[in-house]
Amino acid sequence: MRLAPLCLALLFALVSCPWNAPAAGPAAPAAAGGAATPAGQRITQDTLQGFWLGSQEGRDVVVNFSAFFITVSSSARYDKGIFQVKDGSLFLRPDLGKAKSLPVAMEGGELVLDGLRLKRLLTAEEVSSALAPDVAAMVHTFAARDHALHFCNVKPSPEEKKLVQDYLDADPKRRCLYIVQRQALDSVCVYDPAGWCRDQGIRSGLGAR
């Protein structure tokens, strides 16, 4: 199975707790336009940390490695899961069955993950300062809205969905910030889901989750 055409559904039906990672050396520089991991250098959890940019069917694919988690955002997709790097492969563990293995390597300064070529984009620390304040505020709004709709099990209208995706597609850095915001929102515990959805102005048949 190939990552492109980015049917990462298989990647992201994963368990909620990371594996114990093998010991790794210090992270390689990950600044935008900075030095990339040289080809042939051993790839570890640490050297992958940060944002990577690829392209599939003419649209940007932004991949973020954060600790044990991989998050992928491309057009209408936002998926996340758990990964581990070992012996030149990236392992993903679905809910059922055995862990899946995908080849990962550095070629010419690019990360090649199961055929998808990715260039180093930003570190997590650089994301907050990469956009103008008004643009960042708009991305925050879109991330909060999308999180609320997803949590309350409500689909956005086609018009709203296109508006958000066109805005994020205009600049990969917007998608980076979107990923960071969604990750932060997804980590918040909600003890009264139905009540929370009502407070967000979203009507749904959501009961206890």
PDB file of C-alpha atoms in Angstrom, residues 5-79:
ATOM      1  CA  PRO A   5      -2.741   9.153  -3.010  1.00  0.00           C
ATOM      2  CA  LEU A   6      -2.682  10.067   0.640  1.00  0.00           C
ATOM      3  CA  CYS A   7      -5.414   7.684   1.651  1.00  0.00           C
ATOM      4  CA  LEU A   8      -4.017   7.922   5.136  1.00  0.00           C
ATOM      5  CA  ALA A   9      -7.169   6.469   6.613  1.00  0.00           C
ATOM      6  CA  LEU A  10      -5.192   3.314   7.335  1.00  0.00           C
ATOM      7  CA  LEU A  11      -2.569   5.355   9.151  1.00  0.00           C
ATOM      8  CA  PHE A  12      -4.942   7.045  11.479  1.00  0.00           C
ATOM      9  CA  ALA A  13      -7.236   4.385  12.898  1.00  0.00           C
ATOM     10  CA  LEU A  14      -4.691   4.070  15.664  1.00  0.00           C
ATOM     11  CA  VAL A  15      -4.477   3.535  19.404  1.00  0.00           C
ATOM     12  CA  SER A  16      -4.357   6.484  21.790  1.00  0.00           C
ATOM     13  CA  CYS A  17      -1.091   5.832  23.637  1.00  0.00           C
ATOM     14  CA  PRO A  18       2.398   6.051  22.082  1.00  0.00           C
ATOM     15  CA  TRP A  19       4.909   3.263  22.171  1.00  0.00           C
ATOM     16  CA  ASN A  20       8.126   3.540  24.074  1.00  0.00           C
ATOM     17  CA  ALA A  21      10.517   5.097  21.616  1.00  0.00           C
ATOM     18  CA  PRO A  22      14.151   3.987  21.208  1.00  0.00           C
ATOM     19  CA  ALA A  23      16.816   6.318  22.423  1.00  0.00           C
ATOM     20  CA  ALA A  24      17.643   8.979  19.828  1.00  0.00           C
ATOM     21  CA  GLY A  25      20.312  11.582  19.352  1.00  0.00           C
ATOM     22  CA  PRO A  26      19.697  15.337  19.222  1.00  0.00           C
ATOM     23  CA  ALA A  27      17.307  16.686  16.614  1.00  0.00           C
ATOM     24  CA  ALA A  28      18.726  17.998  13.353  1.00  0.00           C
ATOM     25  CA  PRO A  29      18.132  21.677  12.505  1.00  0.00           C
ATOM     26  CA  ALA A  30      14.595  22.158  11.190  1.00  0.00           C
ATOM     27  CA  ALA A  31      14.367  25.849  10.353  1.00  0.00           C
ATOM     28  CA  ALA A  32      12.540  26.851   7.211  1.00  0.00           C
ATOM     29  CA  GLY A  33      15.071  26.774   4.419  1.00  0.00           C
ATOM     30  CA  GLY A  34      17.722  25.511   6.834  1.00  0.00           C
ATOM     31  CA  ALA A  35      19.926  22.444   6.702  1.00  0.00           C
ATOM     32  CA  ALA A  36      18.094  19.196   6.194  1.00  0.00           C
ATOM     33  CA  THR A  37      19.083  15.778   7.431  1.00  0.00           C
ATOM     34  CA  PRO A  38      21.811  14.581   5.009  1.00  0.00           C
ATOM     35  CA  ALA A  39      21.070  11.572   2.861  1.00  0.00           C
ATOM     36  CA  GLY A  40      22.302   8.415   4.513  1.00  0.00           C
ATOM     37  CA  GLN A  41      22.039   9.806   8.056  1.00  0.00           C
ATOM     38  CA  ARG A  42      20.128   7.564  10.414  1.00  0.00           C
ATOM     39  CA  ILE A  43      16.538   8.759  10.795  1.00  0.00           C
ATOM     40  CA  THR A  44      15.152   8.832  14.340  1.00  0.00           C
ATOM     41  CA  GLN A  45      12.048  10.161  16.066  1.00  0.00           C
ATOM     42  CA  ASP A  46      13.946  13.353  16.840  1.00  0.00           C
ATOM     43  CA  THR A  47      15.239  14.066  13.338  1.00  0.00           C
ATOM     44  CA  LEU A  48      11.681  13.950  11.975  1.00  0.00           C
ATOM     45  CA  GLN A  49      10.261  16.455  14.467  1.00  0.00           C
ATOM     46  CA  GLY A  50       8.644  19.478  12.824  1.00  0.00           C
ATOM     47  CA  PHE A  51       6.650  20.244   9.705  1.00  0.00           C
ATOM     48  CA  TRP A  52       7.258  18.834   6.233  1.00  0.00           C
ATOM     49  CA  LEU A  53       5.709  19.907   2.938  1.00  0.00           C
ATOM     50  CA  GLY A  54       4.830  17.669   0.011  1.00  0.00           C
ATOM     51  CA  SER A  55       2.489  17.730  -2.963  1.00  0.00           C
ATOM     52  CA  GLN A  56      -0.207  15.343  -4.127  1.00  0.00           C
ATOM     53  CA  GLU A  57      -2.448  15.976  -7.115  1.00  0.00           C
ATOM     54  CA  GLY A  58      -1.324  19.611  -7.245  1.00  0.00           C
ATOM     55  CA  ARG A  59      -2.231  20.413  -3.635  1.00  0.00           C
ATOM     56  CA  ASP A  60      -0.004  20.895  -0.626  1.00  0.00           C
ATOM     57  CA  VAL A  61       0.329  18.102   1.889  1.00  0.00           C
ATOM     58  CA  VAL A  62       1.624  19.230   5.282  1.00  0.00           C
ATOM     59  CA  VAL A  63       2.944  16.535   7.615  1.00  0.00           C
ATOM     60  CA  ASN A  64       3.844  17.233  11.227  1.00  0.00           C
ATOM     61  CA  PHE A  65       5.871  14.917  13.448  1.00  0.00           C
ATOM     62  CA  SER A  66       5.379  15.845  17.101  1.00  0.00           C
ATOM     63  CA  ALA A  67       6.841  13.488  19.692  1.00  0.00           C
ATOM     64  CA  PHE A  68       5.201  10.145  18.820  1.00  0.00           C
ATOM     65  CA  PHE A  69       2.396  11.647  16.732  1.00  0.00           C
ATOM     66  CA  ILE A  70       2.099  12.194  12.983  1.00  0.00           C
ATOM     67  CA  THR A  71      -0.520  14.637  11.695  1.00  0.00           C
ATOM     68  CA  VAL A  72      -1.391  15.070   8.034  1.00  0.00           C
ATOM     69  CA  SER A  73      -3.470  17.893   6.574  1.00  0.00           C
ATOM     70  CA  SER A  74      -4.338  18.237   2.914  1.00  0.00           C
ATOM     71  CA  SER A  75      -7.408  19.982   1.521  1.00  0.00           C
ATOM     72  CA  ALA A  76     -10.395  18.293   3.171  1.00  0.00           C
ATOM     73  CA  ARG A  77      -8.303  15.903   5.278  1.00  0.00           C
ATOM     74  CA  TYR A  78      -7.098  16.234   8.829  1.00  0.00           C
ATOM     75  CA  ASP A  79      -5.773  12.985  10.271  1.00  0.00           C
TER      76      ASP A  79
END
